[in-house]
Short mmCIF file of C-alpha atoms in Angstrom, two decimals:
data_model
loop_
_atom_site.label_atom_id
_atom_site.label_comp_id
_atom_site.label_asym_id
_atom_site.label_seq_id
_atom_site.Cartn_x
_atom_site.Cartn_y
_atom_site.Cartn_z
CA MET A 1 9.95 22.18 21.72
CA GLY A 2 11.54 20.79 24.87
CA CYS A 3 12.39 17.29 23.66
CA THR A 4 14.48 15.05 25.86
CA PHE A 5 17.50 13.17 24.54
CA PHE A 6 17.81 9.83 26.32
CA GLY A 7 21.26 8.92 25.02
CA TRP A 8 22.29 5.86 23.10
CA ASN A 9 20.20 2.71 23.38
CA ALA A 10 22.33 -0.45 23.40
CA VAL A 11 19.54 -2.56 21.90
CA PHE A 12 18.86 -0.38 18.87
CA ASP A 13 22.27 1.32 18.67
CA SER A 14 20.53 4.64 18.11
CA ALA A 15 19.51 7.78 19.97
CA LEU A 16 16.04 8.03 21.48
CA PHE A 17 14.03 11.25 21.48
CA ALA A 18 10.98 11.43 23.76
CA CYS A 19 7.84 13.44 23.18
CA PRO A 20 7.28 15.97 25.99
CA LYS A 21 3.49 15.52 25.74
CA CYS A 22 3.09 11.73 25.56
CA PRO A 23 5.11 8.52 26.13
CA ARG A 24 6.17 8.10 22.47
CA ARG A 25 9.90 7.88 21.67
CA TYR A 26 11.67 8.11 18.32
CA LYS A 27 15.06 7.15 16.95
CA ARG A 28 15.25 10.32 14.87
CA LYS A 29 14.52 13.88 15.89
CA THR A 30 12.78 14.51 12.55
CA HIS A 31 10.28 11.75 13.40
CA LEU A 32 9.62 13.37 16.79
CA ASN A 33 9.12 16.75 15.08
CA ARG A 34 6.63 15.18 12.62
CA HIS A 35 4.83 13.55 15.56
CA LEU A 36 4.58 16.89 17.41
CA LYS A 37 3.42 18.77 14.30
CA TYR A 38 0.77 16.35 13.00
CA GLU A 39 -0.04 13.67 15.57
CA CYS A 40 0.36 14.43 19.28
CA GLY A 41 -2.93 15.78 20.59
CA LYS A 42 -4.08 16.72 17.08
CA GLN A 43 -7.23 15.74 15.26
CA PRO A 44 -6.78 13.94 11.91
CA GLN A 45 -6.58 16.59 9.19
CA PHE A 46 -6.30 14.54 5.98
CA GLN A 47 -9.75 13.46 4.71
CA CYS A 48 -10.22 10.55 2.30
CA PRO A 49 -12.15 11.76 -0.78
CA HIS A 50 -13.90 8.36 -1.07
CA CYS A 51 -15.11 7.67 2.50
CA GLN A 52 -15.22 9.07 6.04
CA TYR A 53 -11.65 7.98 6.93
CA LYS A 54 -9.37 10.70 8.29
CA ALA A 55 -5.62 10.41 8.87
CA LYS A 56 -3.15 12.42 10.88
CA LEU A 57 -0.40 11.88 8.29
CA LYS A 58 -0.64 12.32 4.52
CA ASP A 59 1.25 9.05 3.91
CA ASN A 60 -1.30 7.14 6.01
CA LEU A 61 -4.07 8.54 3.81
CA LYS A 62 -2.15 7.44 0.68
CA TYR A 63 -1.81 3.89 2.07
CA HIS A 64 -5.51 3.89 2.97
CA ILE A 65 -6.52 4.89 -0.57
CA LEU A 66 -4.20 2.28 -2.10
CA ALA A 67 -5.49 -0.46 0.18
CA LYS A 68 -9.20 0.37 0.26
CA HIS A 69 -10.12 2.27 -2.91
CA MET A 70 -7.53 1.80 -5.68
CA LYS A 71 -9.04 -1.40 -7.08
CA ARG A 72 -12.40 0.31 -7.51
CA ILE A 73 -10.81 3.42 -9.02
CA LEU A 74 -8.75 1.38 -11.51
CA HIS A 75 -11.78 -0.75 -12.36
CA TRP A 76 -13.84 2.37 -13.00
CA MET A 77 -11.09 3.90 -15.19
CA ASN A 78 -10.43 0.78 -17.27
CA GLN A 79 -13.90 -0.58 -17.81
CA GLY A 80 -17.14 0.82 -19.00
CA ALA A 81 -20.10 0.17 -21.23
CA ASP A 82 -18.56 2.44 -23.87
CA GLY A 83 -15.23 0.55 -23.89
CA LYS A 84 -13.76 0.55 -27.41
CA PHE A 85 -11.41 -2.38 -26.87
CA GLU A 86 -13.11 -5.74 -26.35
CA CYS A 87 -11.35 -8.89 -25.22
CA PRO A 88 -11.71 -11.62 -27.88
CA GLN A 89 -11.77 -14.33 -25.17
CA CYS A 90 -14.19 -12.89 -22.58
CA PRO A 91 -16.83 -10.12 -22.30
CA ARG A 92 -14.50 -7.52 -20.75
CA LYS A 93 -14.21 -4.11 -22.44
CA TYR A 94 -11.55 -1.44 -21.98
CA ILE A 95 -11.31 2.24 -22.75
CA ARG A 96 -7.58 2.03 -23.50
CA LYS A 97 -5.78 -0.50 -25.69
CA ILE A 98 -2.93 -0.79 -23.17
CA SER A 99 -5.44 -1.99 -20.57
CA LEU A 100 -6.74 -4.67 -22.94
CA ASN A 101 -3.15 -5.76 -23.68
CA ARG A 102 -2.42 -6.04 -19.95
CA HIS A 103 -5.62 -8.05 -19.48
CA LEU A 104 -4.68 -10.45 -22.29
CA ARG A 105 -1.09 -10.84 -21.09
CA TYR A 106 -1.67 -11.34 -17.37
CA GLU A 107 -5.35 -11.95 -16.61
CA CYS A 108 -7.56 -13.59 -19.22
CA GLY A 109 -7.42 -17.36 -18.76
CA LYS A 110 -4.16 -17.12 -16.80
CA GLN A 111 -3.29 -18.48 -13.37
CA PRO A 112 -2.14 -15.88 -10.81
CA GLN A 113 1.66 -15.60 -11.05
CA PHE A 114 2.47 -13.07 -8.32
CA ALA A 115 2.69 -14.67 -4.86
CA CYS A 116 2.46 -12.82 -1.57
CA PRO A 117 5.63 -13.33 0.50
CA HIS A 118 3.57 -13.33 3.71
CA CYS A 119 0.57 -15.58 3.00
CA PRO A 120 -0.89 -17.93 0.32
CA TYR A 121 -2.56 -15.06 -1.61
CA ARG A 122 -1.70 -14.94 -5.33
CA ALA A 123 -2.53 -12.18 -7.81
CA LYS A 124 -2.70 -11.96 -11.58
CA LEU A 125 -1.32 -8.40 -11.54
CA LYS A 126 1.73 -7.11 -9.68
CA SER A 127 -0.20 -3.99 -8.69
CA ASN A 128 -2.94 -6.09 -7.06
CA LEU A 129 -0.30 -7.86 -5.00
CA LYS A 130 1.12 -4.47 -3.99
CA TYR A 131 -2.32 -3.30 -2.78
CA HIS A 132 -2.81 -6.61 -0.94
CA VAL A 133 0.54 -6.32 0.86
CA LEU A 134 -0.11 -2.67 1.78
CA GLY A 135 -3.62 -3.38 3.01
CA VAL A 136 -3.08 -6.67 4.82
CA HIS A 137 0.59 -6.97 5.73
CA MET A 138 1.75 -3.35 6.03
CA ASN A 139 3.69 -4.03 9.26
CA ALA A 140 4.70 -7.63 8.48
CA PRO A 141 8.41 -8.40 8.05
CA LYS A 142 9.43 -8.61 4.40
CA LYS A 143 10.41 -12.04 3.13
CA ALA A 144 11.73 -10.84 -0.23
CA GLU A 145 13.91 -7.76 -0.56
CA LEU A 146 11.42 -5.96 -2.80
CA GLY A 147 8.39 -7.23 -0.89
CA ILE A 148 7.07 -9.03 -3.97
CA ALA A 149 7.94 -12.58 -4.92
CA ILE A 150 7.15 -13.96 -8.34
CA ALA A 151 6.11 -17.55 -8.04
CA ARG A 152 7.07 -19.87 -10.84
CA ASN A 153 4.42 -22.32 -11.88
CA ASN A 154 6.21 -25.68 -12.14
CA THR A 155 3.07 -27.70 -12.86
CA THR A 156 2.37 -28.90 -16.36
#
């Protein structure tokens, strides 16, 4: 694998490894090796089970599923006509009691309490905010250390 070491870069304070087949460069040799094995000149090999999307890296497929399909999958798992657990405040039904409890605690009649650190979007569930951030702001700089800020509602 004739990779070229370009020495230390003063801007990034790290070594740069160049791909011998394309102009891509990497700070770590392991990243270059991954690029050569799965990406450079290769067709995408990881197929989404829910749509026609294909990814060159398994992690990219995971992010795609989280961003594009997880809401529908969770909705399908938690709701159904045969749901045993009915919400006393709205017509929602759940297969599992824990899902009903989560609905009552965070969703039913509640204002969204989880705020996106990158835009005005707010979610009732932390997981929905996670999917939003992954799908919309995946490359955006993180404002909060964990990537999720909990907004406090100061209005009365």
